Amino acid sequence: MNRELPKSPEGAPPLTVQVWGRGALFTRPELKVERVTYPVMTPTAAIGVLEAIFWKPEFGWRPVAIDVLEPIHQFTQKRNETTDLVMLEDAVKHETTVDSPGNRTQRNSICLRDVAYRIHAHVELREHATKPEAAYRDQFRRRVERGQCFHQPYLGTREFSAHFGPADESEPQPITDDLGIMLHSVHYGEKSPSFSWFTARLESGRMHIPRTGINTDAPVEA
């Protein structure tokens, strides 16, 4: 499955991991009221799964492709959310508390049902890395084979926990479709976060992810 994908600077194919679950919600950040999922897993969600399995400050994850292994089915549910949100720095300083019961609201969410994906990704070393790329790749493979993770990975939101394991040879779904503009990455700065985007497309069940997205100067509310 890796023959069409870019190799690492050391000439290695992408690492792979298979993830699946009973539901998923990859929220479109441009929609402010109702939670509406993208039809497939986003690059940021893939990074979240990979970091839940294996994370170190010496490297970052760069997903290059996601295979859709189950048909795309949606369902609607109501979820309890809070409108009382605080800035991260205030929460760390314990200067502000959240009154969730007093600010609870119900929102309709359009989610995905019975999903499975194969994530292809590279380890990208940072300047202070102390080991070669191959060492981190081997550690990731061992953790996947043993089912080890730092915390339970999830598919977009924590209520949709994800199972994971070594990738098999199952074929992606025979779906070719334009998915429109998709979130590529989130950039956290001193003020509000900014976002980058890319034009997503499924080709025979595989979504290729470019190295970089198109940046937007104005932040988008999630």
PDB file of C-alpha atoms in Angstrom:
ATOM      1  CA  MET A   1       0.000   0.000   0.000  1.00  0.00           C
ATOM      2  CA  ASN A   2       3.006   2.342   0.357  1.00  0.00           C
ATOM      3  CA  ARG A   3       4.236   2.227  -3.239  1.00  0.00           C
ATOM      4  CA  GLU A   4       2.530   5.506  -4.236  1.00  0.00           C
ATOM      5  CA  LEU A   5       3.460   7.477  -1.124  1.00  0.00           C
ATOM      6  CA  PRO A   6       6.459   9.753  -0.511  1.00  0.00           C
ATOM      7  CA  LYS A   7       9.418   8.324   1.384  1.00  0.00           C
ATOM      8  CA  SER A   8      11.241   9.858   4.324  1.00  0.00           C
ATOM      9  CA  PRO A   9      14.627  11.632   3.986  1.00  0.00           C
ATOM     10  CA  GLU A  10      16.212   8.307   4.944  1.00  0.00           C
ATOM     11  CA  GLY A  11      14.325   6.556   2.138  1.00  0.00           C
ATOM     12  CA  ALA A  12      11.864   4.736   4.379  1.00  0.00           C
ATOM     13  CA  PRO A  13       8.194   4.236   3.490  1.00  0.00           C
ATOM     14  CA  PRO A  14       5.554   5.761   5.791  1.00  0.00           C
ATOM     15  CA  LEU A  15       4.647   4.064   9.026  1.00  0.00           C
ATOM     16  CA  THR A  16       1.131   2.641   9.090  1.00  0.00           C
ATOM     17  CA  VAL A  17      -1.444   1.999  11.774  1.00  0.00           C
ATOM     18  CA  GLN A  18      -5.044   0.887  11.496  1.00  0.00           C
ATOM     19  CA  VAL A  19      -7.717   2.557  13.639  1.00  0.00           C
ATOM     20  CA  TRP A  20     -11.409   1.841  13.946  1.00  0.00           C
ATOM     21  CA  GLY A  21     -14.403   2.597  16.111  1.00  0.00           C
ATOM     22  CA  ARG A  22     -18.182   2.649  16.351  1.00  0.00           C
ATOM     23  CA  GLY A  23     -18.401   6.387  15.716  1.00  0.00           C
ATOM     24  CA  ALA A  24     -16.415   9.497  14.826  1.00  0.00           C
ATOM     25  CA  LEU A  25     -16.876  13.262  14.696  1.00  0.00           C
ATOM     26  CA  PHE A  26     -14.263  15.253  12.777  1.00  0.00           C
ATOM     27  CA  THR A  27     -15.816  18.692  13.273  1.00  0.00           C
ATOM     28  CA  ARG A  28     -15.733  21.232  10.491  1.00  0.00           C
ATOM     29  CA  PRO A  29     -14.309  24.326  12.263  1.00  0.00           C
ATOM     30  CA  GLU A  30     -16.078  26.854  10.020  1.00  0.00           C
ATOM     31  CA  LEU A  31     -19.500  25.820  11.395  1.00  0.00           C
ATOM     32  CA  LYS A  32     -20.225  27.638  14.649  1.00  0.00           C
ATOM     33  CA  VAL A  33     -23.530  26.193  15.929  1.00  0.00           C
ATOM     34  CA  GLU A  34     -24.099  22.589  14.924  1.00  0.00           C
ATOM     35  CA  ARG A  35     -21.326  20.016  14.902  1.00  0.00           C
ATOM     36  CA  VAL A  36     -20.976  18.603  11.395  1.00  0.00           C
ATOM     37  CA  THR A  37     -18.323  16.024  10.607  1.00  0.00           C
ATOM     38  CA  TYR A  38     -16.055  15.848   7.631  1.00  0.00           C
ATOM     39  CA  PRO A  39     -16.796  12.659   5.653  1.00  0.00           C
ATOM     40  CA  VAL A  40     -13.350  11.223   6.473  1.00  0.00           C
ATOM     41  CA  MET A  41     -10.671  11.588   9.125  1.00  0.00           C
ATOM     42  CA  THR A  42      -8.732  14.855   8.991  1.00  0.00           C
ATOM     43  CA  PRO A  43      -4.913  15.186   9.159  1.00  0.00           C
ATOM     44  CA  THR A  44      -5.166  16.826  12.603  1.00  0.00           C
ATOM     45  CA  ALA A  45      -7.257  13.931  13.898  1.00  0.00           C
ATOM     46  CA  ALA A  46      -4.699  11.470  12.505  1.00  0.00           C
ATOM     47  CA  ILE A  47      -1.911  13.312  14.330  1.00  0.00           C
ATOM     48  CA  GLY A  48      -3.967  13.120  17.531  1.00  0.00           C
ATOM     49  CA  VAL A  49      -4.224   9.325  17.192  1.00  0.00           C
ATOM     50  CA  LEU A  50      -0.513   8.956  16.441  1.00  0.00           C
ATOM     51  CA  GLU A  51       0.513  11.133  19.399  1.00  0.00           C
ATOM     52  CA  ALA A  52      -1.783   9.178  21.707  1.00  0.00           C
ATOM     53  CA  ILE A  53       0.131   6.036  20.748  1.00  0.00           C
ATOM     54  CA  PHE A  54       3.646   7.480  20.703  1.00  0.00           C
ATOM     55  CA  TRP A  55       4.806  11.026  21.375  1.00  0.00           C
ATOM     56  CA  LYS A  56       8.204  12.540  22.099  1.00  0.00           C
ATOM     57  CA  PRO A  57       9.363  16.160  21.885  1.00  0.00           C
ATOM     58  CA  GLU A  58      12.214  15.073  19.608  1.00  0.00           C
ATOM     59  CA  PHE A  59       9.952  14.580  16.579  1.00  0.00           C
ATOM     60  CA  GLY A  60       6.619  15.455  15.022  1.00  0.00           C
ATOM     61  CA  TRP A  61       4.167  13.444  12.935  1.00  0.00           C
ATOM     62  CA  ARG A  62       3.438  14.200   9.272  1.00  0.00           C
ATOM     63  CA  PRO A  63       0.538  12.163   7.871  1.00  0.00           C
ATOM     64  CA  VAL A  64       0.789  11.677   4.109  1.00  0.00           C
ATOM     65  CA  ALA A  65      -2.333   9.622   3.367  1.00  0.00           C
ATOM     66  CA  ILE A  66      -5.444   8.147   4.968  1.00  0.00           C
ATOM     67  CA  ASP A  67      -7.245   5.079   3.601  1.00  0.00           C
ATOM     68  CA  VAL A  68     -10.998   4.735   4.147  1.00  0.00           C
ATOM     69  CA  LEU A  69     -11.671   1.079   4.937  1.00  0.00           C
ATOM     70  CA  GLU A  70     -15.422   1.143   5.636  1.00  0.00           C
ATOM     71  CA  PRO A  71     -18.358   2.724   3.761  1.00  0.00           C
ATOM     72  CA  ILE A  72     -19.144   6.298   4.791  1.00  0.00           C
ATOM     73  CA  HIS A  73     -22.345   6.346   6.858  1.00  0.00           C
ATOM     74  CA  GLN A  74     -23.623   9.269   8.924  1.00  0.00           C
ATOM     75  CA  PHE A  75     -26.014   9.575  11.851  1.00  0.00           C
ATOM     76  CA  THR A  76     -27.362  12.424  13.959  1.00  0.00           C
ATOM     77  CA  GLN A  77     -27.265  12.711  17.739  1.00  0.00           C
ATOM     78  CA  LYS A  78     -27.721  15.364  20.399  1.00  0.00           C
ATOM     79  CA  ARG A  79     -24.732  16.147  22.597  1.00  0.00           C
ATOM     80  CA  ASN A  80     -24.474  18.177  25.808  1.00  0.00           C
ATOM     81  CA  GLU A  81     -21.889  20.964  25.555  1.00  0.00           C
ATOM     82  CA  THR A  82     -20.957  23.968  27.650  1.00  0.00           C
ATOM     83  CA  THR A  83     -20.885  27.551  26.444  1.00  0.00           C
ATOM     84  CA  ASP A  84     -18.716  28.626  29.401  1.00  0.00           C
ATOM     85  CA  LEU A  85     -15.181  28.442  28.028  1.00  0.00           C
ATOM     86  CA  VAL A  86     -11.963  29.908  29.437  1.00  0.00           C
ATOM     87  CA  MET A  87      -8.540  30.644  28.024  1.00  0.00           C
ATOM     88  CA  LEU A  88      -5.921  27.941  28.590  1.00  0.00           C
ATOM     89  CA  GLU A  89      -3.578  30.276  30.482  1.00  0.00           C
ATOM     90  CA  ASP A  90      -6.377  31.249  32.904  1.00  0.00           C
ATOM     91  CA  ALA A  91      -7.201  27.614  33.550  1.00  0.00           C
ATOM     92  CA  VAL A  92      -3.559  26.786  34.267  1.00  0.00           C
ATOM     93  CA  LYS A  93      -3.337  29.666  36.770  1.00  0.00           C
ATOM     94  CA  HIS A  94      -6.637  28.580  38.379  1.00  0.00           C
ATOM     95  CA  GLU A  95      -7.906  32.124  37.928  1.00  0.00           C
ATOM     96  CA  THR A  96     -11.169  31.083  36.277  1.00  0.00           C
ATOM     97  CA  THR A  97     -13.527  28.169  36.806  1.00  0.00           C
ATOM     98  CA  VAL A  98     -16.015  26.661  34.383  1.00  0.00           C
ATOM     99  CA  ASP A  99     -19.682  26.513  35.313  1.00  0.00           C
ATOM    100  CA  SER A 100     -20.680  23.621  33.048  1.00  0.00           C
ATOM    101  CA  PRO A 101     -24.089  22.795  34.645  1.00  0.00           C
ATOM    102  CA  GLY A 102     -25.170  26.429  34.509  1.00  0.00           C
ATOM    103  CA  ASN A 103     -24.125  26.878  30.877  1.00  0.00           C
ATOM    104  CA  ARG A 104     -25.108  23.535  29.394  1.00  0.00           C
ATOM    105  CA  THR A 105     -26.703  23.441  25.976  1.00  0.00           C
ATOM    106  CA  GLN A 106     -27.747  20.688  23.588  1.00  0.00           C
ATOM    107  CA  ARG A 107     -26.443  20.667  20.059  1.00  0.00           C
ATOM    108  CA  ASN A 108     -27.239  18.408  17.168  1.00  0.00           C
ATOM    109  CA  SER A 109     -24.205  16.654  15.740  1.00  0.00           C
ATOM    110  CA  ILE A 110     -23.835  14.871  12.423  1.00  0.00           C
ATOM    111  CA  CYS A 111     -21.356  12.030  13.055  1.00  0.00           C
ATOM    112  CA  LEU A 112     -19.888   9.029  11.264  1.00  0.00           C
ATOM    113  CA  ARG A 113     -20.869   5.449  12.102  1.00  0.00           C
ATOM    114  CA  ASP A 114     -18.695   2.286  12.075  1.00  0.00           C
ATOM    115  CA  VAL A 115     -15.475   3.759  10.749  1.00  0.00           C
ATOM    116  CA  ALA A 116     -12.050   2.290   9.995  1.00  0.00           C
ATOM    117  CA  TYR A 117      -8.964   3.981   8.608  1.00  0.00           C
ATOM    118  CA  ARG A 118      -5.374   3.185   7.727  1.00  0.00           C
ATOM    119  CA  ILE A 119      -3.057   6.094   8.564  1.00  0.00           C
ATOM    120  CA  HIS A 120       0.230   6.530   6.679  1.00  0.00           C
ATOM    121  CA  ALA A 121       2.641   8.955   8.321  1.00  0.00           C
ATOM    122  CA  HIS A 122       6.298   9.943   8.642  1.00  0.00           C
ATOM    123  CA  VAL A 123       8.352  10.770  11.718  1.00  0.00           C
ATOM    124  CA  GLU A 124       9.955  14.186  11.217  1.00  0.00           C
ATOM    125  CA  LEU A 125      12.940  14.804  13.489  1.00  0.00           C
ATOM    126  CA  ARG A 126      13.417  18.110  15.256  1.00  0.00           C
ATOM    127  CA  GLU A 127      16.792  19.790  15.803  1.00  0.00           C
ATOM    128  CA  HIS A 128      17.194  18.442  19.341  1.00  0.00           C
ATOM    129  CA  ALA A 129      16.474  14.817  18.393  1.00  0.00           C
ATOM    130  CA  THR A 130      18.926  12.449  20.083  1.00  0.00           C
ATOM    131  CA  LYS A 131      18.256   9.331  17.995  1.00  0.00           C
ATOM    132  CA  PRO A 132      17.995   8.529  14.287  1.00  0.00           C
ATOM    133  CA  GLU A 133      14.623   8.325  12.597  1.00  0.00           C
ATOM    134  CA  ALA A 134      14.771   4.520  12.494  1.00  0.00           C
ATOM    135  CA  ALA A 135      14.881   4.278  16.308  1.00  0.00           C
ATOM    136  CA  TYR A 136      11.622   6.202  16.728  1.00  0.00           C
ATOM    137  CA  ARG A 137      10.004   4.224  13.923  1.00  0.00           C
ATOM    138  CA  ASP A 138      10.887   0.945  15.641  1.00  0.00           C
ATOM    139  CA  GLN A 139       9.524   2.180  18.976  1.00  0.00           C
ATOM    140  CA  PHE A 140       6.244   3.125  17.306  1.00  0.00           C
ATOM    141  CA  ARG A 141       5.909  -0.278  15.638  1.00  0.00           C
ATOM    142  CA  ARG A 142       6.488  -2.095  18.930  1.00  0.00           C
ATOM    143  CA  ARG A 143       3.884   0.012  20.713  1.00  0.00           C
ATOM    144  CA  VAL A 144       1.314  -0.663  17.998  1.00  0.00           C
ATOM    145  CA  GLU A 145       1.984  -4.404  18.078  1.00  0.00           C
ATOM    146  CA  ARG A 146       1.622  -4.461  21.882  1.00  0.00           C
ATOM    147  CA  GLY A 147      -1.407  -2.202  21.936  1.00  0.00           C
ATOM    148  CA  GLN A 148       0.415   0.381  24.065  1.00  0.00           C
ATOM    149  CA  CYS A 149      -0.588   4.040  24.158  1.00  0.00           C
ATOM    150  CA  PHE A 150      -0.085   7.079  26.387  1.00  0.00           C
ATOM    151  CA  HIS A 151      -3.831   7.591  26.488  1.00  0.00           C
ATOM    152  CA  GLN A 152      -6.778   6.068  24.670  1.00  0.00           C
ATOM    153  CA  PRO A 153      -6.883   7.531  21.156  1.00  0.00           C
ATOM    154  CA  TYR A 154     -10.179   8.896  19.935  1.00  0.00           C
ATOM    155  CA  LEU A 155     -11.824   9.713  16.639  1.00  0.00           C
ATOM    156  CA  GLY A 156     -12.385  13.448  16.681  1.00  0.00           C
ATOM    157  CA  THR A 157     -14.023  13.719  20.116  1.00  0.00           C
ATOM    158  CA  ARG A 158     -13.289  11.799  23.303  1.00  0.00           C
ATOM    159  CA  GLU A 159     -16.675  10.111  23.381  1.00  0.00           C
ATOM    160  CA  PHE A 160     -15.674   8.167  20.250  1.00  0.00           C
ATOM    161  CA  SER A 161     -12.742   6.076  21.456  1.00  0.00           C
ATOM    162  CA  ALA A 162     -10.575   4.356  18.865  1.00  0.00           C
ATOM    163  CA  HIS A 163      -9.115   0.868  18.681  1.00  0.00           C
ATOM    164  CA  PHE A 164      -5.804   0.478  16.899  1.00  0.00           C
ATOM    165  CA  GLY A 165      -3.492  -2.237  15.640  1.00  0.00           C
ATOM    166  CA  PRO A 166      -1.028  -3.163  12.898  1.00  0.00           C
ATOM    167  CA  ALA A 167      -2.191  -2.379   9.375  1.00  0.00           C
ATOM    168  CA  ASP A 168      -3.492  -5.266   7.297  1.00  0.00           C
ATOM    169  CA  GLU A 169      -3.734  -5.620   3.514  1.00  0.00           C
ATOM    170  CA  SER A 170      -7.456  -4.884   3.197  1.00  0.00           C
ATOM    171  CA  GLU A 171      -8.323  -2.728   0.207  1.00  0.00           C
ATOM    172  CA  PRO A 172      -9.705   0.783   0.702  1.00  0.00           C
ATOM    173  CA  GLN A 173     -13.318   1.432  -0.224  1.00  0.00           C
ATOM    174  CA  PRO A 174     -13.857   2.002  -3.965  1.00  0.00           C
ATOM    175  CA  ILE A 175     -14.783   5.653  -3.448  1.00  0.00           C
ATOM    176  CA  THR A 176     -13.553   8.534  -5.581  1.00  0.00           C
ATOM    177  CA  ASP A 177     -14.994  11.888  -4.644  1.00  0.00           C
ATOM    178  CA  ASP A 178     -14.119  15.545  -4.161  1.00  0.00           C
ATOM    179  CA  LEU A 179     -14.373  16.353  -0.451  1.00  0.00           C
ATOM    180  CA  GLY A 180     -13.982  20.111  -0.741  1.00  0.00           C
ATOM    181  CA  ILE A 181     -11.838  22.275   1.511  1.00  0.00           C
ATOM    182  CA  MET A 182     -10.533  20.377   4.552  1.00  0.00           C
ATOM    183  CA  LEU A 183      -8.631  21.481   7.626  1.00  0.00           C
ATOM    184  CA  HIS A 184      -4.937  20.699   7.191  1.00  0.00           C
ATOM    185  CA  SER A 185      -3.385  22.001  10.418  1.00  0.00           C
ATOM    186  CA  VAL A 186      -3.867  24.386  13.330  1.00  0.00           C
ATOM    187  CA  HIS A 187      -1.163  26.911  14.206  1.00  0.00           C
ATOM    188  CA  TYR A 188      -1.122  28.129  17.797  1.00  0.00           C
ATOM    189  CA  GLY A 189       0.309  31.597  18.296  1.00  0.00           C
ATOM    190  CA  GLU A 190       0.357  34.169  21.059  1.00  0.00           C
ATOM    191  CA  LYS A 191      -3.187  35.242  20.245  1.00  0.00           C
ATOM    192  CA  SER A 192      -5.932  33.270  18.512  1.00  0.00           C
ATOM    193  CA  PRO A 193      -5.043  30.120  16.557  1.00  0.00           C
ATOM    194  CA  SER A 194      -4.899  30.255  12.767  1.00  0.00           C
ATOM    195  CA  PHE A 195      -5.707  27.492  10.333  1.00  0.00           C
ATOM    196  CA  SER A 196      -4.411  26.087   7.066  1.00  0.00           C
ATOM    197  CA  TRP A 197      -6.495  24.202   4.524  1.00  0.00           C
ATOM    198  CA  PHE A 198      -6.201  21.967   1.480  1.00  0.00           C
ATOM    199  CA  THR A 199      -8.481  20.685  -1.244  1.00  0.00           C
ATOM    200  CA  ALA A 200      -9.256  17.116  -0.209  1.00  0.00           C
ATOM    201  CA  ARG A 201     -10.092  14.307  -2.594  1.00  0.00           C
ATOM    202  CA  LEU A 202     -10.617  10.577  -2.245  1.00  0.00           C
ATOM    203  CA  GLU A 203      -9.008   8.523  -5.001  1.00  0.00           C
ATOM    204  CA  SER A 204     -10.098   4.875  -4.816  1.00  0.00           C
ATOM    205  CA  GLY A 205     -10.559   5.236  -1.068  1.00  0.00           C
ATOM    206  CA  ARG A 206      -7.267   7.024  -0.367  1.00  0.00           C
ATOM    207  CA  MET A 207      -6.887  10.679   0.585  1.00  0.00           C
ATOM    208  CA  HIS A 208      -3.437  12.124  -0.074  1.00  0.00           C
ATOM    209  CA  ILE A 209      -2.302  14.895   2.274  1.00  0.00           C
ATOM    210  CA  PRO A 210       0.049  17.634   1.018  1.00  0.00           C
ATOM    211  CA  ARG A 211       3.040  18.631   3.109  1.00  0.00           C
ATOM    212  CA  THR A 212       1.600  22.095   3.758  1.00  0.00           C
ATOM    213  CA  GLY A 213      -1.794  23.703   3.506  1.00  0.00           C
ATOM    214  CA  ILE A 214      -2.952  27.152   2.491  1.00  0.00           C
ATOM    215  CA  ASN A 215      -2.729  29.487   5.478  1.00  0.00           C
ATOM    216  CA  THR A 216      -5.461  31.893   6.498  1.00  0.00           C
ATOM    217  CA  ASP A 217      -4.633  35.048   8.411  1.00  0.00           C
ATOM    218  CA  ALA A 218      -8.009  35.381  10.072  1.00  0.00           C
ATOM    219  CA  PRO A 219      -8.762  32.787  12.769  1.00  0.00           C
ATOM    220  CA  VAL A 220     -11.831  30.611  12.364  1.00  0.00           C
ATOM    221  CA  GLU A 221     -14.005  29.812  15.365  1.00  0.00           C
ATOM    222  CA  ALA A 222     -14.374  26.104  16.087  1.00  0.00           C
TER     223      ALA A 222
END
